[in-house]
Amino acid sequence: MNAIAIDGPAASGKSTVGFKVGRSLDFLFFDTGVMYRAVAWAILDKGISSADSEVVGRVAGALPISVNAPSRGESDGRQATIRIGELDVTWSIRSRQVDSIVSVVAANGKVRQELSRKQRLIGLEHGSGAGGKSGIVMAGRDIGTVVLPEAPLKIYLEAPLEERSRRRFRELSERGKAANFTDVQEDMLLRDKIDSERAVAPLRPAPGAHRIQTQGKTVQEVVGRILALAEEVLGVGPVSTGDEDVPFEGSPGNH
Ligand code: DC
C-alpha cells in the first residue's frame, strides 16, 4: 500500500512537509484537519453551540464537504479547495473563531466516527493504487492510530510549544491577522491539551511511527528524511525534484 501517515500537534509542520512529500512522489496530499474545521465553521454559521454534541454530530453526518485540488483560477497559495456544497470555505475555516472551537468539535465521538470513516475510504482508495491512483500522504492527529493504521510508513512530527507558537504567530502576522504572541501560545496549549486528552482517538504517536523533531531543521531536511524513508519502506522515489529550501514558517494551507 502506498500510504504515508503524518501525525503531530498543531503547527508541527504536517501540511508544509506533507504537501511537498506528496508533490515529490506524485501522491495525493490530504490534510484531514480541514474536515474538522469545515464542521466547526458550519456550526458557527448555524449558531449551534459546540457543546451541543448531539446536534454537532448530526451536522457532521449531513455536511456536504468536498476537498479538491485547486483549479487554475485558484492560485492564492491554497493547497486544496474546501467546499461545503457550492460554497468555497478554504480560507474561512482558518479563522480564529474556528481555531477556538475546532478541538472541541474534534473531540465529539459522533463527529470523529463520521469523518474518520470518510477519510479512511479516501486513504484506502488512493493508497491501494486502484484505478491508476499513485498513493496518498495523509496528515492529521490519528491517521497512524485510527484512520489508516495499515499505512506502511508512519511519521510523527514534533516541535516544542514555544517554536510552534512562534510559527503560528508569524503565519497570522503575515496574513495581516494581528495577534498577541501570548494569546497564540495559550490557544496552542489549550488545543494540544484537548487534542491529546480526549477520550476518542487522542493525539499520540502510532506504534512504529518515526518521530521527527522539526525544530532547528529546514523544511527540505524533513522532507528529505521522509522521502528517504519512503524509498526504504515503500520502494518509491521522487518524480519531481524539490524546490528552494525554506525554514518552517507559514504553511500554504494555513492562511
Ligand atoms: O491540523 P488542524 O489544526 O487543521 O486540525 C484542526 C483540528 O482538528 C485540531 O483540533 C485537531 C483536529 N484533528 C483531529 O482531531 N484529527 C485529525 N485527523 C485531524 C485534525
PDB file of C-alpha atoms and ligand atoms in Angstrom:
ATOM      1  CA  MET A   1       0.000   0.000   0.000  1.00  0.00           C
ATOM      2  CA  ASN A   2       1.365   3.418  -0.981  1.00  0.00           C
ATOM      3  CA  ALA A   3       0.297   5.433   2.031  1.00  0.00           C
ATOM      4  CA  ILE A   4       2.193   7.743   4.363  1.00  0.00           C
ATOM      5  CA  ALA A   5       0.532   8.805   7.618  1.00  0.00           C
ATOM      6  CA  ILE A   6       1.789  12.068   9.143  1.00  0.00           C
ATOM      7  CA  ASP A   7       0.533  12.934  12.605  1.00  0.00           C
ATOM      8  CA  GLY A   8       1.567  15.531  15.151  1.00  0.00           C
ATOM      9  CA  PRO A   9       0.348  18.568  17.089  1.00  0.00           C
ATOM     10  CA  ALA A  10      -0.740  21.919  15.581  1.00  0.00           C
ATOM     11  CA  ALA A  11       1.998  23.788  13.688  1.00  0.00           C
ATOM     12  CA  SER A  12       4.422  20.864  13.873  1.00  0.00           C
ATOM     13  CA  GLY A  13       4.859  21.162  10.089  1.00  0.00           C
ATOM     14  CA  LYS A  14       2.497  18.414   8.872  1.00  0.00           C
ATOM     15  CA  SER A  15       0.877  20.291   5.996  1.00  0.00           C
ATOM     16  CA  THR A  16       4.041  22.102   4.848  1.00  0.00           C
ATOM     17  CA  VAL A  17       6.009  18.861   4.776  1.00  0.00           C
ATOM     18  CA  GLY A  18       3.169  16.570   3.689  1.00  0.00           C
ATOM     19  CA  PHE A  19       2.304  18.738   0.699  1.00  0.00           C
ATOM     20  CA  LYS A  20       5.903  18.671  -0.548  1.00  0.00           C
ATOM     21  CA  VAL A  21       6.316  14.944   0.034  1.00  0.00           C
ATOM     22  CA  GLY A  22       3.076  14.350  -1.883  1.00  0.00           C
ATOM     23  CA  ARG A  23       4.223  16.520  -4.764  1.00  0.00           C
ATOM     24  CA  SER A  24       7.629  14.820  -4.957  1.00  0.00           C
ATOM     25  CA  LEU A  25       6.123  11.346  -5.085  1.00  0.00           C
ATOM     26  CA  ASP A  26       3.077  12.328  -7.147  1.00  0.00           C
ATOM     27  CA  PHE A  27       0.887  11.121  -4.261  1.00  0.00           C
ATOM     28  CA  LEU A  28      -2.328  12.880  -3.272  1.00  0.00           C
ATOM     29  CA  PHE A  29      -1.816  15.045  -0.175  1.00  0.00           C
ATOM     30  CA  PHE A  30      -4.820  15.103   2.128  1.00  0.00           C
ATOM     31  CA  ASP A  31      -4.865  17.286   5.230  1.00  0.00           C
ATOM     32  CA  THR A  32      -7.708  15.730   7.256  1.00  0.00           C
ATOM     33  CA  GLY A  33      -7.897  18.660   9.702  1.00  0.00           C
ATOM     34  CA  VAL A  34      -9.813  20.658   7.065  1.00  0.00           C
ATOM     35  CA  MET A  35     -12.827  18.380   7.556  1.00  0.00           C
ATOM     36  CA  TYR A  36     -12.989  19.062  11.311  1.00  0.00           C
ATOM     37  CA  ARG A  37     -12.555  22.753  10.513  1.00  0.00           C
ATOM     38  CA  ALA A  38     -15.419  22.644   7.998  1.00  0.00           C
ATOM     39  CA  VAL A  39     -17.748  21.178  10.651  1.00  0.00           C
ATOM     40  CA  ALA A  40     -16.624  23.834  13.159  1.00  0.00           C
ATOM     41  CA  TRP A  41     -17.250  26.569  10.577  1.00  0.00           C
ATOM     42  CA  ALA A  42     -20.719  25.183   9.795  1.00  0.00           C
ATOM     43  CA  ILE A  43     -21.845  25.102  13.412  1.00  0.00           C
ATOM     44  CA  LEU A  44     -20.643  28.687  13.923  1.00  0.00           C
ATOM     45  CA  ASP A  45     -22.528  29.650  10.774  1.00  0.00           C
ATOM     46  CA  LYS A  46     -25.697  27.952  12.022  1.00  0.00           C
ATOM     47  CA  GLY A  47     -25.351  29.410  15.512  1.00  0.00           C
ATOM     48  CA  ILE A  48     -25.079  25.958  17.127  1.00  0.00           C
ATOM     49  CA  SER A  49     -23.074  25.592  20.331  1.00  0.00           C
ATOM     50  CA  SER A  50     -20.036  23.286  20.108  1.00  0.00           C
ATOM     51  CA  ALA A  51     -21.194  21.859  23.455  1.00  0.00           C
ATOM     52  CA  ASP A  52     -24.415  20.547  21.896  1.00  0.00           C
ATOM     53  CA  SER A  53     -22.753  17.286  20.963  1.00  0.00           C
ATOM     54  CA  GLU A  54     -25.769  15.514  19.519  1.00  0.00           C
ATOM     55  CA  VAL A  55     -26.653  18.321  17.110  1.00  0.00           C
ATOM     56  CA  VAL A  56     -22.995  18.826  16.179  1.00  0.00           C
ATOM     57  CA  GLY A  57     -22.725  15.104  15.413  1.00  0.00           C
ATOM     58  CA  ARG A  58     -25.790  15.289  13.174  1.00  0.00           C
ATOM     59  CA  VAL A  59     -24.403  18.314  11.317  1.00  0.00           C
ATOM     60  CA  ALA A  60     -21.136  16.422  10.686  1.00  0.00           C
ATOM     61  CA  GLY A  61     -23.041  13.463   9.260  1.00  0.00           C
ATOM     62  CA  ALA A  62     -25.024  15.588   6.824  1.00  0.00           C
ATOM     63  CA  LEU A  63     -22.461  18.187   5.752  1.00  0.00           C
ATOM     64  CA  PRO A  64     -21.526  18.011   2.026  1.00  0.00           C
ATOM     65  CA  ILE A  65     -17.782  18.697   2.416  1.00  0.00           C
ATOM     66  CA  SER A  66     -15.567  18.373  -0.639  1.00  0.00           C
ATOM     67  CA  VAL A  67     -11.799  18.654  -0.837  1.00  0.00           C
ATOM     68  CA  ASN A  68     -10.273  19.098  -4.289  1.00  0.00           C
ATOM     69  CA  ALA A  69      -7.003  20.142  -5.861  1.00  0.00           C
ATOM     70  CA  PRO A  70      -7.129  23.901  -6.629  1.00  0.00           C
ATOM     71  CA  SER A  71      -8.216  24.803 -10.140  1.00  0.00           C
ATOM     72  CA  ARG A  72      -6.187  27.184 -12.311  1.00  0.00           C
ATOM     73  CA  GLY A  73      -8.115  30.243 -11.194  1.00  0.00           C
ATOM     74  CA  GLU A  74      -7.477  29.493  -7.531  1.00  0.00           C
ATOM     75  CA  SER A  75      -3.798  30.393  -7.349  1.00  0.00           C
ATOM     76  CA  ASP A  76      -3.875  32.180  -3.991  1.00  0.00           C
ATOM     77  CA  GLY A  77      -1.452  29.865  -2.218  1.00  0.00           C
ATOM     78  CA  ARG A  78      -4.037  27.270  -1.200  1.00  0.00           C
ATOM     79  CA  GLN A  79      -3.065  23.579  -1.073  1.00  0.00           C
ATOM     80  CA  ALA A  80      -6.631  22.432  -1.697  1.00  0.00           C
ATOM     81  CA  THR A  81     -10.073  23.917  -2.230  1.00  0.00           C
ATOM     82  CA  ILE A  82     -12.526  23.098   0.526  1.00  0.00           C
ATOM     83  CA  ARG A  83     -16.234  23.459  -0.193  1.00  0.00           C
ATOM     84  CA  ILE A  84     -19.426  22.948   1.730  1.00  0.00           C
ATOM     85  CA  GLY A  85     -21.908  22.346  -1.045  1.00  0.00           C
ATOM     86  CA  GLU A  86     -21.081  25.074  -3.562  1.00  0.00           C
ATOM     87  CA  LEU A  87     -19.573  27.454  -1.017  1.00  0.00           C
ATOM     88  CA  ASP A  88     -15.776  27.859  -1.007  1.00  0.00           C
ATOM     89  CA  VAL A  89     -14.724  27.859   2.670  1.00  0.00           C
ATOM     90  CA  THR A  90     -10.978  27.345   2.085  1.00  0.00           C
ATOM     91  CA  TRP A  91      -9.940  30.484   3.959  1.00  0.00           C
ATOM     92  CA  SER A  92     -12.902  30.949   6.278  1.00  0.00           C
ATOM     93  CA  ILE A  93     -12.130  27.640   8.038  1.00  0.00           C
ATOM     94  CA  ARG A  94      -8.777  29.185   9.093  1.00  0.00           C
ATOM     95  CA  SER A  95     -10.332  31.946  11.192  1.00  0.00           C
ATOM     96  CA  ARG A  96      -9.549  32.380  14.876  1.00  0.00           C
ATOM     97  CA  GLN A  97     -13.197  31.662  15.726  1.00  0.00           C
ATOM     98  CA  VAL A  98     -12.848  28.271  14.056  1.00  0.00           C
ATOM     99  CA  ASP A  99      -9.467  27.742  15.761  1.00  0.00           C
ATOM    100  CA  SER A 100     -11.054  28.369  19.118  1.00  0.00           C
ATOM    101  CA  ILE A 101     -13.773  25.690  18.843  1.00  0.00           C
ATOM    102  CA  VAL A 102     -12.346  23.109  16.438  1.00  0.00           C
ATOM    103  CA  SER A 103     -10.675  20.984  19.138  1.00  0.00           C
ATOM    104  CA  VAL A 104     -13.994  20.659  20.970  1.00  0.00           C
ATOM    105  CA  VAL A 105     -15.718  19.663  17.720  1.00  0.00           C
ATOM    106  CA  ALA A 106     -12.920  17.155  17.002  1.00  0.00           C
ATOM    107  CA  ALA A 107     -13.369  15.583  20.453  1.00  0.00           C
ATOM    108  CA  ASN A 108     -17.010  14.721  19.622  1.00  0.00           C
ATOM    109  CA  GLY A 109     -17.243  10.943  19.113  1.00  0.00           C
ATOM    110  CA  LYS A 110     -20.025  11.103  16.522  1.00  0.00           C
ATOM    111  CA  VAL A 111     -18.114  13.714  14.501  1.00  0.00           C
ATOM    112  CA  ARG A 112     -15.000  11.536  14.565  1.00  0.00           C
ATOM    113  CA  GLN A 113     -16.938   8.461  13.550  1.00  0.00           C
ATOM    114  CA  GLU A 114     -18.402  10.270  10.510  1.00  0.00           C
ATOM    115  CA  LEU A 115     -15.218  11.988   9.396  1.00  0.00           C
ATOM    116  CA  SER A 116     -12.717   9.206  10.000  1.00  0.00           C
ATOM    117  CA  ARG A 117     -14.908   6.788   8.041  1.00  0.00           C
ATOM    118  CA  LYS A 118     -14.812   9.131   5.023  1.00  0.00           C
ATOM    119  CA  GLN A 119     -11.080   9.730   5.487  1.00  0.00           C
ATOM    120  CA  ARG A 120     -10.377   6.014   5.660  1.00  0.00           C
ATOM    121  CA  LEU A 121     -12.241   5.397   2.388  1.00  0.00           C
ATOM    122  CA  ILE A 122     -10.156   8.094   0.663  1.00  0.00           C
ATOM    123  CA  GLY A 123      -6.969   6.634   2.179  1.00  0.00           C
ATOM    124  CA  LEU A 124      -7.797   3.107   1.037  1.00  0.00           C
ATOM    125  CA  GLU A 125      -8.846   4.217  -2.439  1.00  0.00           C
ATOM    126  CA  HIS A 126      -5.679   6.199  -3.115  1.00  0.00           C
ATOM    127  CA  GLY A 127      -3.319   4.023  -1.087  1.00  0.00           C
ATOM    128  CA  SER A 128      -4.316   0.795  -2.766  1.00  0.00           C
ATOM    129  CA  GLY A 129      -3.345   2.044  -6.215  1.00  0.00           C
ATOM    130  CA  ALA A 130      -6.826   1.275  -7.590  1.00  0.00           C
ATOM    131  CA  GLY A 131      -7.832   3.000 -10.825  1.00  0.00           C
ATOM    132  CA  GLY A 132      -4.340   4.313 -11.515  1.00  0.00           C
ATOM    133  CA  LYS A 133      -4.077   6.183  -8.193  1.00  0.00           C
ATOM    134  CA  SER A 134      -0.422   6.501  -7.228  1.00  0.00           C
ATOM    135  CA  GLY A 135      -0.615   6.877  -3.461  1.00  0.00           C
ATOM    136  CA  ILE A 136      -1.549   9.169  -0.610  1.00  0.00           C
ATOM    137  CA  VAL A 137       0.056  11.272   2.106  1.00  0.00           C
ATOM    138  CA  MET A 138      -2.480  11.870   4.890  1.00  0.00           C
ATOM    139  CA  ALA A 139      -1.910  14.393   7.670  1.00  0.00           C
ATOM    140  CA  GLY A 140      -3.842  14.633  10.937  1.00  0.00           C
ATOM    141  CA  ARG A 141      -3.774  13.525  14.556  1.00  0.00           C
ATOM    142  CA  ASP A 142      -4.980   9.922  14.343  1.00  0.00           C
ATOM    143  CA  ILE A 143      -4.044   8.749  10.852  1.00  0.00           C
ATOM    144  CA  GLY A 144      -1.471   6.202  12.008  1.00  0.00           C
ATOM    145  CA  THR A 145      -3.516   5.099  15.021  1.00  0.00           C
ATOM    146  CA  VAL A 146      -7.123   5.013  13.750  1.00  0.00           C
ATOM    147  CA  VAL A 147      -7.796   6.230  10.202  1.00  0.00           C
ATOM    148  CA  LEU A 148      -5.179   4.228   8.307  1.00  0.00           C
ATOM    149  CA  PRO A 149      -3.196   2.109  10.783  1.00  0.00           C
ATOM    150  CA  GLU A 150      -2.098  -0.169   7.941  1.00  0.00           C
ATOM    151  CA  ALA A 151      -0.130   2.680   6.302  1.00  0.00           C
ATOM    152  CA  PRO A 152       3.333   1.145   5.877  1.00  0.00           C
ATOM    153  CA  LEU A 153       5.078   4.427   6.709  1.00  0.00           C
ATOM    154  CA  LYS A 154       4.027   6.435   9.753  1.00  0.00           C
ATOM    155  CA  ILE A 155       5.585   9.723  10.753  1.00  0.00           C
ATOM    156  CA  TYR A 156       5.071  11.719  13.935  1.00  0.00           C
ATOM    157  CA  LEU A 157       6.287  15.305  13.660  1.00  0.00           C
ATOM    158  CA  GLU A 158       7.068  17.246  16.797  1.00  0.00           C
ATOM    159  CA  ALA A 159       8.362  20.654  17.845  1.00  0.00           C
ATOM    160  CA  PRO A 160       8.307  22.411  21.230  1.00  0.00           C
ATOM    161  CA  LEU A 161       5.257  24.507  22.117  1.00  0.00           C
ATOM    162  CA  GLU A 162       7.284  27.743  22.030  1.00  0.00           C
ATOM    163  CA  GLU A 163       8.508  27.045  18.483  1.00  0.00           C
ATOM    164  CA  ARG A 164       5.062  26.003  17.206  1.00  0.00           C
ATOM    165  CA  SER A 165       3.522  29.135  18.742  1.00  0.00           C
ATOM    166  CA  ARG A 166       6.157  31.265  17.007  1.00  0.00           C
ATOM    167  CA  ARG A 167       5.332  29.650  13.653  1.00  0.00           C
ATOM    168  CA  ARG A 168       1.599  30.202  14.105  1.00  0.00           C
ATOM    169  CA  PHE A 169       2.183  33.796  15.291  1.00  0.00           C
ATOM    170  CA  ARG A 170       4.293  34.509  12.192  1.00  0.00           C
ATOM    171  CA  GLU A 171       1.646  32.994   9.900  1.00  0.00           C
ATOM    172  CA  LEU A 172      -1.100  35.118  11.457  1.00  0.00           C
ATOM    173  CA  SER A 173       1.025  38.283  11.217  1.00  0.00           C
ATOM    174  CA  GLU A 174       1.863  37.580   7.571  1.00  0.00           C
ATOM    175  CA  ARG A 175      -1.835  37.246   6.790  1.00  0.00           C
ATOM    176  CA  GLY A 176      -2.444  40.620   8.405  1.00  0.00           C
ATOM    177  CA  LYS A 177      -4.304  38.948  11.276  1.00  0.00           C
ATOM    178  CA  ALA A 178      -2.583  40.811  14.085  1.00  0.00           C
ATOM    179  CA  ALA A 179      -2.308  38.632  17.154  1.00  0.00           C
ATOM    180  CA  ASN A 180      -0.685  38.759  20.521  1.00  0.00           C
ATOM    181  CA  PHE A 181       2.046  36.126  20.972  1.00  0.00           C
ATOM    182  CA  THR A 182       0.900  35.166  24.475  1.00  0.00           C
ATOM    183  CA  ASP A 183      -2.677  34.608  23.240  1.00  0.00           C
ATOM    184  CA  VAL A 184      -1.427  32.446  20.360  1.00  0.00           C
ATOM    185  CA  GLN A 185       0.671  30.377  22.770  1.00  0.00           C
ATOM    186  CA  GLU A 186      -2.231  29.965  25.194  1.00  0.00           C
ATOM    187  CA  ASP A 187      -4.573  28.891  22.364  1.00  0.00           C
ATOM    188  CA  MET A 188      -1.997  26.374  21.199  1.00  0.00           C
ATOM    189  CA  LEU A 189      -1.538  24.957  24.701  1.00  0.00           C
ATOM    190  CA  LEU A 190      -5.287  24.534  25.100  1.00  0.00           C
ATOM    191  CA  ARG A 191      -5.692  22.839  21.693  1.00  0.00           C
ATOM    192  CA  ASP A 192      -2.788  20.480  22.476  1.00  0.00           C
ATOM    193  CA  LYS A 193      -4.454  19.594  25.746  1.00  0.00           C
ATOM    194  CA  ILE A 194      -7.897  18.912  24.233  1.00  0.00           C
ATOM    195  CA  ASP A 195      -6.445  17.013  21.236  1.00  0.00           C
ATOM    196  CA  SER A 196      -4.236  14.778  23.370  1.00  0.00           C
ATOM    197  CA  GLU A 197      -6.546  14.207  26.337  1.00  0.00           C
ATOM    198  CA  ARG A 198      -9.817  13.458  24.510  1.00  0.00           C
ATOM    199  CA  ALA A 199     -11.339  10.014  25.029  1.00  0.00           C
ATOM    200  CA  VAL A 200     -11.655   9.126  21.324  1.00  0.00           C
ATOM    201  CA  ALA A 201      -8.569   8.847  19.112  1.00  0.00           C
ATOM    202  CA  PRO A 202      -6.312  11.173  21.116  1.00  0.00           C
ATOM    203  CA  LEU A 203      -3.198  12.635  19.551  1.00  0.00           C
ATOM    204  CA  ARG A 204      -0.266  10.276  20.085  1.00  0.00           C
ATOM    205  CA  PRO A 205       2.453   8.611  18.044  1.00  0.00           C
ATOM    206  CA  ALA A 206       1.296   5.358  16.433  1.00  0.00           C
ATOM    207  CA  PRO A 207       3.255   2.208  17.270  1.00  0.00           C
ATOM    208  CA  GLY A 208       6.164   2.051  14.859  1.00  0.00           C
ATOM    209  CA  ALA A 209       5.936   5.743  13.903  1.00  0.00           C
ATOM    210  CA  HIS A 210       9.167   7.531  13.040  1.00  0.00           C
ATOM    211  CA  ARG A 211       9.353  10.559  15.314  1.00  0.00           C
ATOM    212  CA  ILE A 212      10.923  13.570  13.666  1.00  0.00           C
ATOM    213  CA  GLN A 213      11.807  16.736  15.542  1.00  0.00           C
ATOM    214  CA  THR A 214      11.341  19.705  13.191  1.00  0.00           C
ATOM    215  CA  GLN A 215      12.840  22.420  15.380  1.00  0.00           C
ATOM    216  CA  GLY A 216      16.222  23.534  14.055  1.00  0.00           C
ATOM    217  CA  LYS A 217      15.677  21.794  10.708  1.00  0.00           C
ATOM    218  CA  THR A 218      14.641  23.265   7.373  1.00  0.00           C
ATOM    219  CA  VAL A 219      11.535  22.075   5.552  1.00  0.00           C
ATOM    220  CA  GLN A 220      13.658  20.360   2.903  1.00  0.00           C
ATOM    221  CA  GLU A 221      15.666  18.464   5.532  1.00  0.00           C
ATOM    222  CA  VAL A 222      12.496  16.988   6.992  1.00  0.00           C
ATOM    223  CA  VAL A 223      11.033  16.314   3.531  1.00  0.00           C
ATOM    224  CA  GLY A 224      14.322  14.620   2.551  1.00  0.00           C
ATOM    225  CA  ARG A 225      14.211  12.381   5.625  1.00  0.00           C
ATOM    226  CA  ILE A 226      10.637  11.290   4.828  1.00  0.00           C
ATOM    227  CA  LEU A 227      11.498  10.700   1.151  1.00  0.00           C
ATOM    228  CA  ALA A 228      14.441   8.526   2.233  1.00  0.00           C
ATOM    229  CA  LEU A 229      12.084   6.519   4.467  1.00  0.00           C
ATOM    230  CA  ALA A 230       9.551   6.263   1.613  1.00  0.00           C
ATOM    231  CA  GLU A 231      12.253   4.828  -0.624  1.00  0.00           C
ATOM    232  CA  GLU A 232      13.271   2.347   2.063  1.00  0.00           C
ATOM    233  CA  VAL A 233       9.790   1.300   3.198  1.00  0.00           C
ATOM    234  CA  LEU A 234       7.582   1.760   0.120  1.00  0.00           C
ATOM    235  CA  GLY A 235      10.244   1.438  -2.547  1.00  0.00           C
ATOM    236  CA  VAL A 236       9.146   4.691  -4.223  1.00  0.00           C
ATOM    237  CA  GLY A 237      11.317   7.622  -5.288  1.00  0.00           C
ATOM    238  CA  PRO A 238      10.681  11.264  -6.196  1.00  0.00           C
ATOM    239  CA  VAL A 239       9.177  12.003  -9.594  1.00  0.00           C
ATOM    240  CA  SER A 240       9.925  15.711  -9.217  1.00  0.00           C
ATOM    241  CA  THR A 241      12.913  17.435  -7.636  1.00  0.00           C
ATOM    242  CA  GLY A 242      12.499  19.677  -4.607  1.00  0.00           C
ATOM    243  CA  ASP A 243      12.187  23.428  -4.729  1.00  0.00           C
ATOM    244  CA  GLU A 244      14.047  26.150  -2.908  1.00  0.00           C
ATOM    245  CA  ASP A 245      14.526  25.363   0.776  1.00  0.00           C
ATOM    246  CA  VAL A 246      12.817  27.424   3.479  1.00  0.00           C
ATOM    247  CA  PRO A 247      12.614  27.447   7.263  1.00  0.00           C
ATOM    248  CA  PHE A 248       9.348  26.337   8.918  1.00  0.00           C
ATOM    249  CA  GLU A 249       7.082  29.353   8.704  1.00  0.00           C
ATOM    250  CA  GLY A 250       3.677  29.984   7.165  1.00  0.00           C
ATOM    251  CA  SER A 251       2.419  26.828   5.528  1.00  0.00           C
ATOM    252  CA  PRO A 252       0.488  27.208   2.268  1.00  0.00           C
ATOM    253  CA  GLY A 253      -2.581  25.697   3.864  1.00  0.00           C
ATOM    254  CA  ASN A 254      -2.695  27.898   6.899  1.00  0.00           C
ATOM    255  CA  HIS A 255      -3.543  31.309   5.525  1.00  0.00           C
TER     256      HIS A 255
HETATM  257  O1   DC B   1      -4.470  20.276  11.804  1.00  0.00           O
HETATM  258  P1   DC B   1      -5.527  21.323  12.123  1.00  0.00           P
HETATM  259  O2   DC B   1      -5.058  22.363  13.095  1.00  0.00           O
HETATM  260  O3   DC B   1      -6.127  21.927  10.914  1.00  0.00           O
HETATM  261  O4   DC B   1      -6.675  20.479  12.848  1.00  0.00           O
HETATM  262  C1   DC B   1      -7.863  21.082  13.298  1.00  0.00           C
HETATM  263  C2   DC B   1      -8.428  20.303  14.468  1.00  0.00           C
HETATM  264  O5   DC B   1      -8.882  19.030  14.050  1.00  0.00           O
HETATM  265  C3   DC B   1      -7.478  20.070  15.631  1.00  0.00           C
HETATM  266  O6   DC B   1      -8.117  20.398  16.843  1.00  0.00           O
HETATM  267  C4   DC B   1      -7.192  18.602  15.618  1.00  0.00           C
HETATM  268  C5   DC B   1      -8.333  18.016  14.858  1.00  0.00           C
HETATM  269  N1   DC B   1      -7.960  16.886  14.038  1.00  0.00           N
HETATM  270  C6   DC B   1      -8.197  15.633  14.540  1.00  0.00           C
HETATM  271  O7   DC B   1      -8.653  15.511  15.669  1.00  0.00           O
HETATM  272  N2   DC B   1      -7.914  14.538  13.786  1.00  0.00           N
HETATM  273  C7   DC B   1      -7.396  14.670  12.561  1.00  0.00           C
HETATM  274  N3   DC B   1      -7.135  13.577  11.841  1.00  0.00           N
HETATM  275  C8   DC B   1      -7.118  15.955  12.043  1.00  0.00           C
HETATM  276  C9   DC B   1      -7.400  17.051  12.818  1.00  0.00           C
END
